[in-house]
mmCIF file of C-alpha atoms in Angstrom:
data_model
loop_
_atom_site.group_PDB
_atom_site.id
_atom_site.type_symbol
_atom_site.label_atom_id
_atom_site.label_comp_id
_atom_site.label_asym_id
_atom_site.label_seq_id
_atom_site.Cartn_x
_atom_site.Cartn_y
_atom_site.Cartn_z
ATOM 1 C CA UNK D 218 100.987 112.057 133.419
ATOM 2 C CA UNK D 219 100.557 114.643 130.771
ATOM 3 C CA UNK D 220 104.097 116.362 129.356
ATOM 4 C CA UNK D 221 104.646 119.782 131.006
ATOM 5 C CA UNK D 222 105.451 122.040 127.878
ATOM 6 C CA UNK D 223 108.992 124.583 128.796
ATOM 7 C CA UNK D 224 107.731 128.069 129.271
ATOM 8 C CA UNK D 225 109.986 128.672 125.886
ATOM 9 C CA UNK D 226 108.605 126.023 124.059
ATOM 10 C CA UNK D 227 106.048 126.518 120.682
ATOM 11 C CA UNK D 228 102.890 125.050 120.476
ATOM 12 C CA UNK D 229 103.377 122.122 117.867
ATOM 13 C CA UNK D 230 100.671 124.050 115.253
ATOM 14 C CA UNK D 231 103.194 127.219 115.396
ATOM 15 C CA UNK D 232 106.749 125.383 114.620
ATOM 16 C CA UNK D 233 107.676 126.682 111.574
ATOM 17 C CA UNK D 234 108.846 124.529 108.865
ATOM 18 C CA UNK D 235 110.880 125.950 105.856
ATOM 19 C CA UNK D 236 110.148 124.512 102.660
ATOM 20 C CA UNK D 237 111.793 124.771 99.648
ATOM 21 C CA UNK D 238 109.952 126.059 96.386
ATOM 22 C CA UNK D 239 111.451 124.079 93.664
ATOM 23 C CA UNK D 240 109.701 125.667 90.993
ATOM 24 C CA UNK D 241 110.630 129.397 92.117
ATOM 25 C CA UNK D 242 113.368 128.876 93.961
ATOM 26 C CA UNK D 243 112.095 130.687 97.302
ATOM 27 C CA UNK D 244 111.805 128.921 100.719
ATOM 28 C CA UNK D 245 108.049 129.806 102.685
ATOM 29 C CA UNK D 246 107.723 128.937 106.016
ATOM 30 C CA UNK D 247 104.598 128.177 107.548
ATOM 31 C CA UNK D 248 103.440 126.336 110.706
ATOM 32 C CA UNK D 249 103.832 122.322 111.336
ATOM 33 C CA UNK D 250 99.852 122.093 110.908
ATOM 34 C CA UNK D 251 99.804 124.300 107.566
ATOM 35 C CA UNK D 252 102.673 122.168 106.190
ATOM 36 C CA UNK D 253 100.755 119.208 106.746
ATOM 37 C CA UNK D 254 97.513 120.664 104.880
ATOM 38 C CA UNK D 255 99.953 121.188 102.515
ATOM 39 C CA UNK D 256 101.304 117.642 102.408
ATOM 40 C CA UNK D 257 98.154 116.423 102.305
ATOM 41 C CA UNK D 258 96.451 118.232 99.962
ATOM 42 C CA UNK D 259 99.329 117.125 97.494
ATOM 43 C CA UNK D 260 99.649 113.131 98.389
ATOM 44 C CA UNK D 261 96.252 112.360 98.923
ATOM 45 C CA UNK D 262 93.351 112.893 96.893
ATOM 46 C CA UNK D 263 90.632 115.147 99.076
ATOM 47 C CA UNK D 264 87.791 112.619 98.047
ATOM 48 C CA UNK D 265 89.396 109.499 99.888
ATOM 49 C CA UNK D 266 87.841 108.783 103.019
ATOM 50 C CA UNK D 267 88.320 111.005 106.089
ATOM 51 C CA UNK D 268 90.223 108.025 108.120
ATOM 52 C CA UNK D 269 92.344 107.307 105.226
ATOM 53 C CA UNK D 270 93.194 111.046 105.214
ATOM 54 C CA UNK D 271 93.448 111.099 108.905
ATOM 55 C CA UNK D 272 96.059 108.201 109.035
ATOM 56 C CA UNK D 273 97.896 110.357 106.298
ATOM 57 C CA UNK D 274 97.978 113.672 107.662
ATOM 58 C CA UNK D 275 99.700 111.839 111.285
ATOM 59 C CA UNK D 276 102.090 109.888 108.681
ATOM 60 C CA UNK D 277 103.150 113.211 106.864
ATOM 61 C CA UNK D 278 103.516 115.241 110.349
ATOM 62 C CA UNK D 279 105.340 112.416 111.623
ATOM 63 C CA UNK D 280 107.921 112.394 108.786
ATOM 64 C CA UNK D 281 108.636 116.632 109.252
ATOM 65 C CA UNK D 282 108.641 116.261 113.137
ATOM 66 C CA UNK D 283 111.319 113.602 112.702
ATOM 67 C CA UNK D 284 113.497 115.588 110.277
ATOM 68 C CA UNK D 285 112.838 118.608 112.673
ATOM 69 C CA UNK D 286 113.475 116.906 115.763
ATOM 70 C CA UNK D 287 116.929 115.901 114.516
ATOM 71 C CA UNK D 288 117.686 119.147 112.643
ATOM 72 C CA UNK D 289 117.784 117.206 109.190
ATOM 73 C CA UNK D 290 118.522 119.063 106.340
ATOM 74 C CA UNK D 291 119.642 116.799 103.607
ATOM 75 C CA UNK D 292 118.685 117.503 100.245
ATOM 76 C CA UNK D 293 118.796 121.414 100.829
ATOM 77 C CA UNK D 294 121.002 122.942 99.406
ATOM 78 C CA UNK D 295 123.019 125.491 102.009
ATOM 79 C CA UNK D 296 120.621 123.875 104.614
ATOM 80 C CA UNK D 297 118.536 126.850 103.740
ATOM 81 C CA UNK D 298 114.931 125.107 104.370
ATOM 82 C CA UNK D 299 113.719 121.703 106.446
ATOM 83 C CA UNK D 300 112.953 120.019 103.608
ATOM 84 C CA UNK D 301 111.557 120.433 99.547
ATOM 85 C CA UNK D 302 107.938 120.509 98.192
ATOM 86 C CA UNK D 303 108.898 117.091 95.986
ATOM 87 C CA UNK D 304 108.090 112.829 96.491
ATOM 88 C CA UNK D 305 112.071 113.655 97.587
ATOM 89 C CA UNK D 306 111.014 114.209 100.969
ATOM 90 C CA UNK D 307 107.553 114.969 100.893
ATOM 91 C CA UNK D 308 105.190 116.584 97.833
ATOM 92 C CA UNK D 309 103.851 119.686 98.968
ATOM 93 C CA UNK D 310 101.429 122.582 97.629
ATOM 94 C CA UNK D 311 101.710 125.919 98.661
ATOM 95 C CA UNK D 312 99.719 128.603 100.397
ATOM 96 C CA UNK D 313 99.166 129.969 98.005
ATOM 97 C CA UNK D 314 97.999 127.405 95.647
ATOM 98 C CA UNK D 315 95.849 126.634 98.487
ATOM 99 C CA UNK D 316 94.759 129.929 98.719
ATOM 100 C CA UNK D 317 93.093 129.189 95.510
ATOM 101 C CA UNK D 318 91.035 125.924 95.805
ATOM 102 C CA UNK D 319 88.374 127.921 97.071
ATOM 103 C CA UNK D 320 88.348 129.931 93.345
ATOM 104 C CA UNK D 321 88.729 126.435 91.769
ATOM 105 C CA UNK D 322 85.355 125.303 93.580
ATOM 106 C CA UNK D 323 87.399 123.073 95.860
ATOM 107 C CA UNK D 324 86.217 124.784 99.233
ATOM 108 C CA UNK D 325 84.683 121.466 100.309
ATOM 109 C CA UNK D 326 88.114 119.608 99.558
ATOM 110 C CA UNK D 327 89.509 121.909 100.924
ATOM 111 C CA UNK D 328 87.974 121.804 104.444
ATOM 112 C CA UNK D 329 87.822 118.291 104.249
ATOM 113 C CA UNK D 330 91.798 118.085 104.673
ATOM 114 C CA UNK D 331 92.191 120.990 107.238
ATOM 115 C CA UNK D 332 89.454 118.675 109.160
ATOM 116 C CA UNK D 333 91.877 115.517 108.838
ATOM 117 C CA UNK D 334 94.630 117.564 110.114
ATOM 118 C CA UNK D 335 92.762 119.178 112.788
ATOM 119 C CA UNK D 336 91.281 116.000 114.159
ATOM 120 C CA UNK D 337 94.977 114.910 114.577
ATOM 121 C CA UNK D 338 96.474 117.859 115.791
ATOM 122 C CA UNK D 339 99.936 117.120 116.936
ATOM 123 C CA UNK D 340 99.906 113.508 116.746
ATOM 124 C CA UNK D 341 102.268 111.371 115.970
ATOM 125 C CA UNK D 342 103.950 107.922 115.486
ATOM 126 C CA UNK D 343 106.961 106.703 117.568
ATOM 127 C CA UNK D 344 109.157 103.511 117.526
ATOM 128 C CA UNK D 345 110.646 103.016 121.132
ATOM 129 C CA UNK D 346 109.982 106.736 122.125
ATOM 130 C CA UNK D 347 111.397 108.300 118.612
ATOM 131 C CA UNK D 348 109.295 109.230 115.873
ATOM 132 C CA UNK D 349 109.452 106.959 112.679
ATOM 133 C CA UNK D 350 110.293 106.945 109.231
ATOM 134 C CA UNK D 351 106.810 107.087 108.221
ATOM 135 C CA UNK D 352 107.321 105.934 104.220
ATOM 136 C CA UNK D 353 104.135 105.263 102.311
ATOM 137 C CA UNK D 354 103.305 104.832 98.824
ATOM 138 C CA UNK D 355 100.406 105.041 96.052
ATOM 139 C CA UNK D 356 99.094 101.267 95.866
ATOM 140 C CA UNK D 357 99.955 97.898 96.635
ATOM 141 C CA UNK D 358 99.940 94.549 94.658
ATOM 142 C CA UNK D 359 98.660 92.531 97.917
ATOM 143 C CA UNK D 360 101.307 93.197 100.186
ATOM 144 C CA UNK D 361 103.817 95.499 101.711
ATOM 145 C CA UNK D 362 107.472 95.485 101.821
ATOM 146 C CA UNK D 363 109.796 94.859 104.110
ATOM 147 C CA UNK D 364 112.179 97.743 104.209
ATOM 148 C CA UNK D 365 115.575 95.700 103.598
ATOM 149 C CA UNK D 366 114.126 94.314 100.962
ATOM 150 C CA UNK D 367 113.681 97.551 98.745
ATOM 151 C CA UNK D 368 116.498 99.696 100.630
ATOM 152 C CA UNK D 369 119.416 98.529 102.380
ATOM 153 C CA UNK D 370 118.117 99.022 106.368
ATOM 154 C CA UNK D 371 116.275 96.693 108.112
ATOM 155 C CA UNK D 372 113.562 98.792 109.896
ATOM 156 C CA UNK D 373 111.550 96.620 112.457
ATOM 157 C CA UNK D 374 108.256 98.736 112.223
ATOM 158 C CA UNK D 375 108.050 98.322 108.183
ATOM 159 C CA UNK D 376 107.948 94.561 107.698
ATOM 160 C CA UNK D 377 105.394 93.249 105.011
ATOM 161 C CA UNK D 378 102.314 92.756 105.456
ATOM 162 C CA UNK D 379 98.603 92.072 103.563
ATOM 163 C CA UNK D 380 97.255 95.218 101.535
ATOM 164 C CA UNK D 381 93.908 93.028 100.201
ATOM 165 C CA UNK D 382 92.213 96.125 99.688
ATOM 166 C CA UNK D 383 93.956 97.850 96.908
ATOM 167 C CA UNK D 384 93.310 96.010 94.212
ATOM 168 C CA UNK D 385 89.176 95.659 95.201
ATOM 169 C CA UNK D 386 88.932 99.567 94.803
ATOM 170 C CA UNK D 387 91.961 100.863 92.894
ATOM 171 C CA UNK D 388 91.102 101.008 88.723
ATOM 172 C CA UNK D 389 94.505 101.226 87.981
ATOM 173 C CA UNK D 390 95.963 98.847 90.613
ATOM 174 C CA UNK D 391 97.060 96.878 87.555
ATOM 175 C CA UNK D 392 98.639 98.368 84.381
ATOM 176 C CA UNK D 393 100.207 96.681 81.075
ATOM 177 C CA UNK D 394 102.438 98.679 78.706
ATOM 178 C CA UNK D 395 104.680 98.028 76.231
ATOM 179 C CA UNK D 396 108.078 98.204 74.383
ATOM 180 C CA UNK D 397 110.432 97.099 71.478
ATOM 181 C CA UNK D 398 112.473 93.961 72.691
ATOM 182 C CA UNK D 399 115.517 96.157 71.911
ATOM 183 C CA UNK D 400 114.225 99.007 73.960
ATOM 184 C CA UNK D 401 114.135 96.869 76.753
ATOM 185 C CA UNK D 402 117.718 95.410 76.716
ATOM 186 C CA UNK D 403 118.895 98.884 75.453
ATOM 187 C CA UNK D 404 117.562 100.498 78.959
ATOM 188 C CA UNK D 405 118.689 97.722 80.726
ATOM 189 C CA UNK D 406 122.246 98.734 79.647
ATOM 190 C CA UNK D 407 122.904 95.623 77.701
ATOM 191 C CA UNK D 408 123.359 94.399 73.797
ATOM 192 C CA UNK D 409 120.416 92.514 72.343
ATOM 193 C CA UNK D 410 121.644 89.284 72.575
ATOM 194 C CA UNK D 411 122.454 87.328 69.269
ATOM 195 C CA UNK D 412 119.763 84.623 69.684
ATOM 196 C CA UNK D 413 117.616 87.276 70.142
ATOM 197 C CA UNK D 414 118.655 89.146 67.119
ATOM 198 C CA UNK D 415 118.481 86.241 64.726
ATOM 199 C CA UNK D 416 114.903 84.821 66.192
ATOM 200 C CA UNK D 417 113.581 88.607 65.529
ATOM 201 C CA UNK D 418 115.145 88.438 62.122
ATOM 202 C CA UNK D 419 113.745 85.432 60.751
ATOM 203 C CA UNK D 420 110.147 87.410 62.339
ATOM 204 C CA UNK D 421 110.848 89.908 59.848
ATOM 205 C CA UNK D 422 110.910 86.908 57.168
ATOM 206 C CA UNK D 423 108.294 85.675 57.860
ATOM 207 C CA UNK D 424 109.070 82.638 59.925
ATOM 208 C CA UNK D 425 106.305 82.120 62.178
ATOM 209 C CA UNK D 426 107.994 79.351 64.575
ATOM 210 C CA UNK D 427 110.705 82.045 65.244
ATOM 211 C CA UNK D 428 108.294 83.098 67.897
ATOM 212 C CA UNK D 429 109.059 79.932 69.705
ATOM 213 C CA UNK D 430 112.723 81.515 70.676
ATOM 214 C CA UNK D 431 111.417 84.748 71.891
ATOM 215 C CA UNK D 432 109.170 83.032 74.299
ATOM 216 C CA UNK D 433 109.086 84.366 78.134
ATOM 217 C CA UNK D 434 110.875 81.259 79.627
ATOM 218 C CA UNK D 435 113.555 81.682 77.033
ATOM 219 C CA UNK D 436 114.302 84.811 77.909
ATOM 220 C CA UNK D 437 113.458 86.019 81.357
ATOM 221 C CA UNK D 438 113.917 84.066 84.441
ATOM 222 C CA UNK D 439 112.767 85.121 87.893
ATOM 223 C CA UNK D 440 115.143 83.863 90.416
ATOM 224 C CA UNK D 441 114.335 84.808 93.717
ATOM 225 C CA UNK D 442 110.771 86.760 95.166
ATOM 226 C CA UNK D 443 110.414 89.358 98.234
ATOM 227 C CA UNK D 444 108.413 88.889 101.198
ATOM 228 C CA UNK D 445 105.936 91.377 99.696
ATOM 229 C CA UNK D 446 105.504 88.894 96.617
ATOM 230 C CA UNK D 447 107.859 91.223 94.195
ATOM 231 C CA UNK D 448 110.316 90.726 92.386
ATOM 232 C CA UNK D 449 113.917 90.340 93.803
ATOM 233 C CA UNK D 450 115.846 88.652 91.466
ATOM 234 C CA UNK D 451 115.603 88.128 87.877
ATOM 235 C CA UNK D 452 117.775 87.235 84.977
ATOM 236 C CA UNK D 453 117.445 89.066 81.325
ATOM 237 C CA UNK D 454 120.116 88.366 78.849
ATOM 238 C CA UNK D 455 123.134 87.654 80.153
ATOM 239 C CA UNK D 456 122.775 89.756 83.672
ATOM 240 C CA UNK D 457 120.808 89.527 86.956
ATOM 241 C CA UNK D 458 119.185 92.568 87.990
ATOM 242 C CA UNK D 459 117.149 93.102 91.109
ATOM 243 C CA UNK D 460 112.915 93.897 90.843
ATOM 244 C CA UNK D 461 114.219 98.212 92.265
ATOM 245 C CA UNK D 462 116.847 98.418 89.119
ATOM 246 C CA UNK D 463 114.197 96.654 86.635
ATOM 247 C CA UNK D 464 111.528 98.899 87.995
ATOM 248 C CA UNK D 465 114.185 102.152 88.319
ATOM 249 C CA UNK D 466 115.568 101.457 84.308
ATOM 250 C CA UNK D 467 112.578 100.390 82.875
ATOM 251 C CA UNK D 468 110.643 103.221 84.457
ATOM 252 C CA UNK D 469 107.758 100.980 85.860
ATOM 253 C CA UNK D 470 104.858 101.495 88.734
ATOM 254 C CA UNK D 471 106.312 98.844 90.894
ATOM 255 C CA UNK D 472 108.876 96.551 91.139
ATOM 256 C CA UNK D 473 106.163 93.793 91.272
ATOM 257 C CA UNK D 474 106.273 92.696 87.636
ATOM 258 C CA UNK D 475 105.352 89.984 85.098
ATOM 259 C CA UNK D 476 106.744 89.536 81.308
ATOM 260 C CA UNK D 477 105.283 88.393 78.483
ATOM 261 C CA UNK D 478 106.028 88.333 74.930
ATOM 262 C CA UNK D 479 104.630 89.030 71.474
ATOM 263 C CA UNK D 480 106.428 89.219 68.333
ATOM 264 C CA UNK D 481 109.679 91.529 68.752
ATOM 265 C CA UNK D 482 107.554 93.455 71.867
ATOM 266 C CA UNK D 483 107.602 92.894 75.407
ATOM 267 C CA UNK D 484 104.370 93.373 77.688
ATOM 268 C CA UNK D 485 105.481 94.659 81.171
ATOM 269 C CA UNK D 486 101.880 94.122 83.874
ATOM 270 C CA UNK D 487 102.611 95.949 86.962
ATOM 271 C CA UNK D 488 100.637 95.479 90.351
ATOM 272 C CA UNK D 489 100.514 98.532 92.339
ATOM 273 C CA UNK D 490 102.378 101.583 92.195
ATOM 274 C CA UNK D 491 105.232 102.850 94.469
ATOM 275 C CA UNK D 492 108.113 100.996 96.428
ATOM 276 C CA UNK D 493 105.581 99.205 98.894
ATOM 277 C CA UNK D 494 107.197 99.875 101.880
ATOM 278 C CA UNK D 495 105.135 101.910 105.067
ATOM 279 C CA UNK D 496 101.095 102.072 104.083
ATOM 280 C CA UNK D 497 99.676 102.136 100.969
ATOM 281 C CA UNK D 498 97.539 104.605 100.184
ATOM 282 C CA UNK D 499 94.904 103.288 98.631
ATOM 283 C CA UNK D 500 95.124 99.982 101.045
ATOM 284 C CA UNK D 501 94.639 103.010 103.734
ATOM 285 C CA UNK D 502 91.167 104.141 101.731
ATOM 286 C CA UNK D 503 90.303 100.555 101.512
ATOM 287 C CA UNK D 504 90.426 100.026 105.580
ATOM 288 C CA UNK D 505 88.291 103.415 106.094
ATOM 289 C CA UNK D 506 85.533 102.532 103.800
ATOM 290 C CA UNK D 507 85.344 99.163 105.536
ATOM 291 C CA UNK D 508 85.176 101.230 109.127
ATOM 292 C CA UNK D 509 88.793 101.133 110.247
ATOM 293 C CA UNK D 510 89.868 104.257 112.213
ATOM 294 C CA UNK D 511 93.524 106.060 111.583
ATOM 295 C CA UNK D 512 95.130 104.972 114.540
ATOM 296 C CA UNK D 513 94.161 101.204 112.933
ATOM 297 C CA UNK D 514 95.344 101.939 110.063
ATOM 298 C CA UNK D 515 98.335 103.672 110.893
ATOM 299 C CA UNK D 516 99.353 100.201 113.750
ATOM 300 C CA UNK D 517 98.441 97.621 110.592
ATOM 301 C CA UNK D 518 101.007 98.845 108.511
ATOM 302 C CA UNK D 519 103.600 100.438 110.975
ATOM 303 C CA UNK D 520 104.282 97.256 113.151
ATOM 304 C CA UNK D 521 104.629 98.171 116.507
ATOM 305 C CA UNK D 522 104.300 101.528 116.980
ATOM 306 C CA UNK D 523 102.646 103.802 119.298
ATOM 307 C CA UNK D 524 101.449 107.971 119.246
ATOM 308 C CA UNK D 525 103.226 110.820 121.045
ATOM 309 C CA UNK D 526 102.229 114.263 120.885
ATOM 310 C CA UNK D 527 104.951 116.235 118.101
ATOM 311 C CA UNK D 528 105.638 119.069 121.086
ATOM 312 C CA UNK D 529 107.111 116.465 122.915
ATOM 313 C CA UNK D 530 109.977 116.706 120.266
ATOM 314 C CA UNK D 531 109.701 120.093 119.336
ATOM 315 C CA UNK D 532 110.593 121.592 122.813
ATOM 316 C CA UNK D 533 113.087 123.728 123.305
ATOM 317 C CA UNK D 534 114.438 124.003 126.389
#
């Protein structure tokens, strides 16, 4: 039976949603549908496919109708606005900046979003009749994560699960960089050790078969992996550290992570980019070009969920 609206209540598309400016300072409000555009137009570039934008526009309504639904304000300051226009809660361009695209020669983009969020008007994703914590993130390195395993909370609709598709369509799915030996232990908050020291010394002599001590089994020892295949546990120097404060310190795309060696410099390859729990972005692109629909996207990497119209939280009675 379809949900009788209150004679008080707002259509979904007119709730108005505060959000805070962080670059000016001021707080716009605009409608639930216009903040999604918004949302959209800021996590999601306008050329992925239209599912893949589809599946992100119900994600990004479903995280504001949640935080509305429950009056949550944290990270405001004076509770002066629903949420910010930063990855804090959820990044955000204006409509203003919008109001430009069309200047930019972005009219097609543009449309292309407002067409995502109108062919999911309203919609979206519940847990056991309450709408979800609908994380996401850039790119995957195969799989998902499960939620305890990144944060604290074990969430039962964001358990791991395969992302294949990243990596067959994502250039930068895998990225090297690299540092000074004593830049690493120095942001890991820790002395370079004194084997370490005198191996890079003798380097500087000349000693090739120093190298030997500053291999990657010498120094860096993964103890333990995640469901999702990252990195939980791992020994550098004379501390353990989990992948999130590696990947938090060190500054890297992922906490899924290899280490190699060379000389006095450490090479850091990352696989995917973000903390891997909810849907991947680019997995999401993946599915669509391959002919998945949003709502399939959406239940493969939200286990167990279901859709709900946003009114039916946004009533007031």
């Amino acid at each position: 039976m379809p949900l009788q609206k209150s004679s008080f209540a707002q259509p979904a598309d007119e709730t108005p949603v505060r959000v805070y400016l962080t670059r000016t300072g001021a707080v716009e409000t605009v409608p639930l549908e216009q903040y999604v555009t918004g949302v959209l137009a800021a996590e999601m570039p306008a050329d992925f496919e239209l599912a893949a934008l589809k599946a992100q526009a119900i994600a990004a309504r479903t995280f504001i109708v949640r935080r509305l639904a429950a009056g949550d304000t944290s990270g405001i300051a004076g509770n002066k606005a629903d949420v910010n226009d930063t990855v804090e809660h959820q990044a955000y361009l204006s409509r203003a900046v919008l109001a430009d695209w069309p200047k930019q020669g972005k009219s097609e983009q543009l449309a292309k979003l407002r067409q995502a969020v109108r062919q999911t008007e309203g919609l979206v994703m519940t847990f056991r009749g309450q709408p979800i914590t609908a994380s996401f993130f850039s790119s995957s390195g195969g799989y998902t994560e499960n939620s305890e395993e990144y944060w604290s909370l074990k969430i039962p609709y964001l358990r791991s699960v395969p992302s294949p598709w990243d990596a067959a369509i994502n250039p930068k799915n895998r990225e090297t960089l690299e540092m000074p030996l004593t830049q690493l232990y120095g942001k890991l908050g820790q002395a370079v050790p004194e084997s370490v020291q005198a191996a890079m010394a003798a380097i500087g002599r000349g000693d090739a078969k120093a190298s030997a001590k500053l291999s990657p089994a010498k120094l860096f020892k993964t103890l333990s992996w995640t469901s999702g295949r990252r990195v939980k546990e791992i020994r550098i120097g004379d501390r353990v550290y989990t992948g999130r404060e590696v990947r938090e310190k060190l500054d890297l795309r992922s906490s899924q992570f290899t280490l190699a060696v060379d000389g006095d410099t450490v090479k850091i390859t990352t696989y995917g980019y973000g903390h891997g729990v909810g849907m991947s972005q680019w997995g999401a692109n993946g599915m669509a070009k391959q002919g998945f629909t949003a709502t399939q996207i959406l239940k493969h990497y939200y286990t167990g969920i279901a859709f709900q119209q946003a009114s039916h939280f946004l009533e007031k009675n």
